[in-house]
């Protein structure tokens, strides 16, 4: 199984992609492979749609020491529809182990470029990154995705924008589900969590135009999913943060710091197992079914038939007013939980502005300013969380000493965020950023 290839910043003949290999029979897909595509398949039954027969020839290239440096693979592929051969094509690939080149080196130099030049001289055509299964499926492989936001007309109705906002987040969740399961993308859990949070926030923001009997159960289930994703993500952020902090400790403390953080790694492993169990549950599959349905046909009230530009900006002002009221009600020295609450409200105000931005000029700029407030208060909360974990770690001796060193560093970081957040708030609390609000 080959996820979509990507080669950021590289052009020409080089294609980078992850390939997943599963053990199984030739008669049915392995269960592990089905798990990876579960979000797209859900309750549907998989059936054969094409059979590929491949005659493969390999030529391994080695250097003077006998070490393999590349492999030329020549595939002749037949696409069968029953007993009939529906199509044939030939594909030549030059595969280079990723460990061969130094980090940052251009893989087209040294090995690949001369090989490609020689193959083209022998008659090979221009590179085509289309995977075999895409060629085999033909037009079916380029059908529109099941869930995809659509361009909005200037006079779009509120229902159209609501549907689009939901579809955008549902599509993001479906896209990142396989990446969460495989664990190969460090941002996958984060992006799935963001999609889930945006869905909950948008359902709240658009609540006055939605059927509450439909909205509230959906928000509740999204809250359940967000908890599982959040538990893993929060610990991932904490581990990354403490690893970076530990690098500033004396060399004599590095081993104890690594031993301390092994406890956190163990927590992440356990939380990840629970998350994967959640993703394999019928409850999650049912939630995805409801989300896909919501992306196509949200249960709106009659007022949602009005033009989006006339009704939605007013709904997006409510989260802002709650945020402003909460900030004005803070004491001179807010507590950590109070600042965390401000961060949550800033996030809701940001998501609401982003949702109505297609019909509210200026909302995007407001959202960017709210994101800056969310970021600095997030830095503060991450520091508070780190200190709490370090204090709760059941360690002694050298590891306890290292935990104390890290706590001191985190206190400095928290104090710095406290000293700066008001300035960021003042930048957000400007009338010109709210000109789009009624």
Steps between C-alpha positions, in 0.01 A plus 500: 500500500646834398363818657495810279854586393659827593828662426485856633745732338621243246422487133591278211545126520500439876189370673484444874227293662438275795412139427322278750550125476254247647511125528192320369347271241432583136125445541408779743657819638687459830317637803791733575462653153126541548563687824703762313209581267227449760398866503423486128346153491307514829205260461539435128594157368821477300476316169758438224480755219813412304782248500856596418747246368861615511808350340791658686868507417751643746854620450692580815784750477785478747808708568860384517444357849197297394253727678169549319466863393196474274259260336343522156155340492338424164129410531271384221148534636174352370169628634240223489124535506398141559684299237533795264815713496362853520831687487874456495784731594869484579662680790868544579607628840839583645482445875766642730506415873430813701795428728750540215504878483602740773226715646431795276682346202328510161419137408496587129876546513753220485279195455157571358580763237751289300269197516201696377705652220608156386148355522358788298770450244381140471143614432340554843239774506454796731431408865137444596437491877158336459488184718405170338163472671402847374582400144307179541186670630501760226228768519366357826826598672452871427140531617439782752567415866207387711528817707637821354422869561370681193555857375243739643313757294498859634128468572525154658246408761594447862428129460757477221773659709414284802517190283833612356650566843394157620625331182843662530557360849349159424726467195801588717403239758457230235835592343695481826334186638732261310802709599401481866471122474838447333679745727731616221396864501580683826237764419217255429351489850526877524321557169228246582449674832478841333239368258297357788522820701399714203198281443388540860567873492313553174202301619495726804541821298231408247280353772215754462457383139527126573258244640613459865374140515743425218785727610544418868542120469750559219698748708500255788650223289756740355593588857565132568728476197676824589584364845678197356690703242578771754641259756757375249573840348550675834756241604671516159535877536628458854761245395624717214513800731691328778745344257583847374532633855724210597750593229587812698591298812862415582640198319524317832119514531412383150480130581275559802280730291461231234410247768243739645338556162473126442216512752321745274566286195336209680194712574473596134519136392212408731289798397563423135382141549178632651456748215546227238246286684258794483561535126427129453174522695150492353433825685763677291375350174148614585634849571675513163179396325315784670776748417500407132123539497538838674751610236240432231180602674522681836172523689433872475206712608299721258706812584802330342342560159584871531813646333810404696636855494192631678471249785833329572732787600268576792535142624879525489498805725365305797828311568686830479274668754544209738877527463504876556273472803722230652817707449341809653396293800851375576679610816829685472689172537291223340535142616627231267148354450366848422759551227426154364132596479592813303696283257198275443275801436758649263506176305121501469501861382767415244316196364174696477669777303668250268164332436330821383805648324370407151213748545652746749786714372741559785410187695816323385721778640312482829550123506875540451520741792297263716734217401796699635326536836416131497864418426656701782246377753558150366870545577405594855269202538760261358744625761246454778426147377871418484556615856205294622629186329853547631371544855285189474774278356586225747878531486782542746871568508656650189175485302322702770777759484463524122124537539567797725730656242233463232233646728716808549532543123125459453425759767710750308310417181165541675605834647609619157163410346322674787702814436414507129140386460339836587679671213371235262152546641517876442590433136188285466270739685496762226186634340643483150536123533130479586367718220337193344297430813142637510 
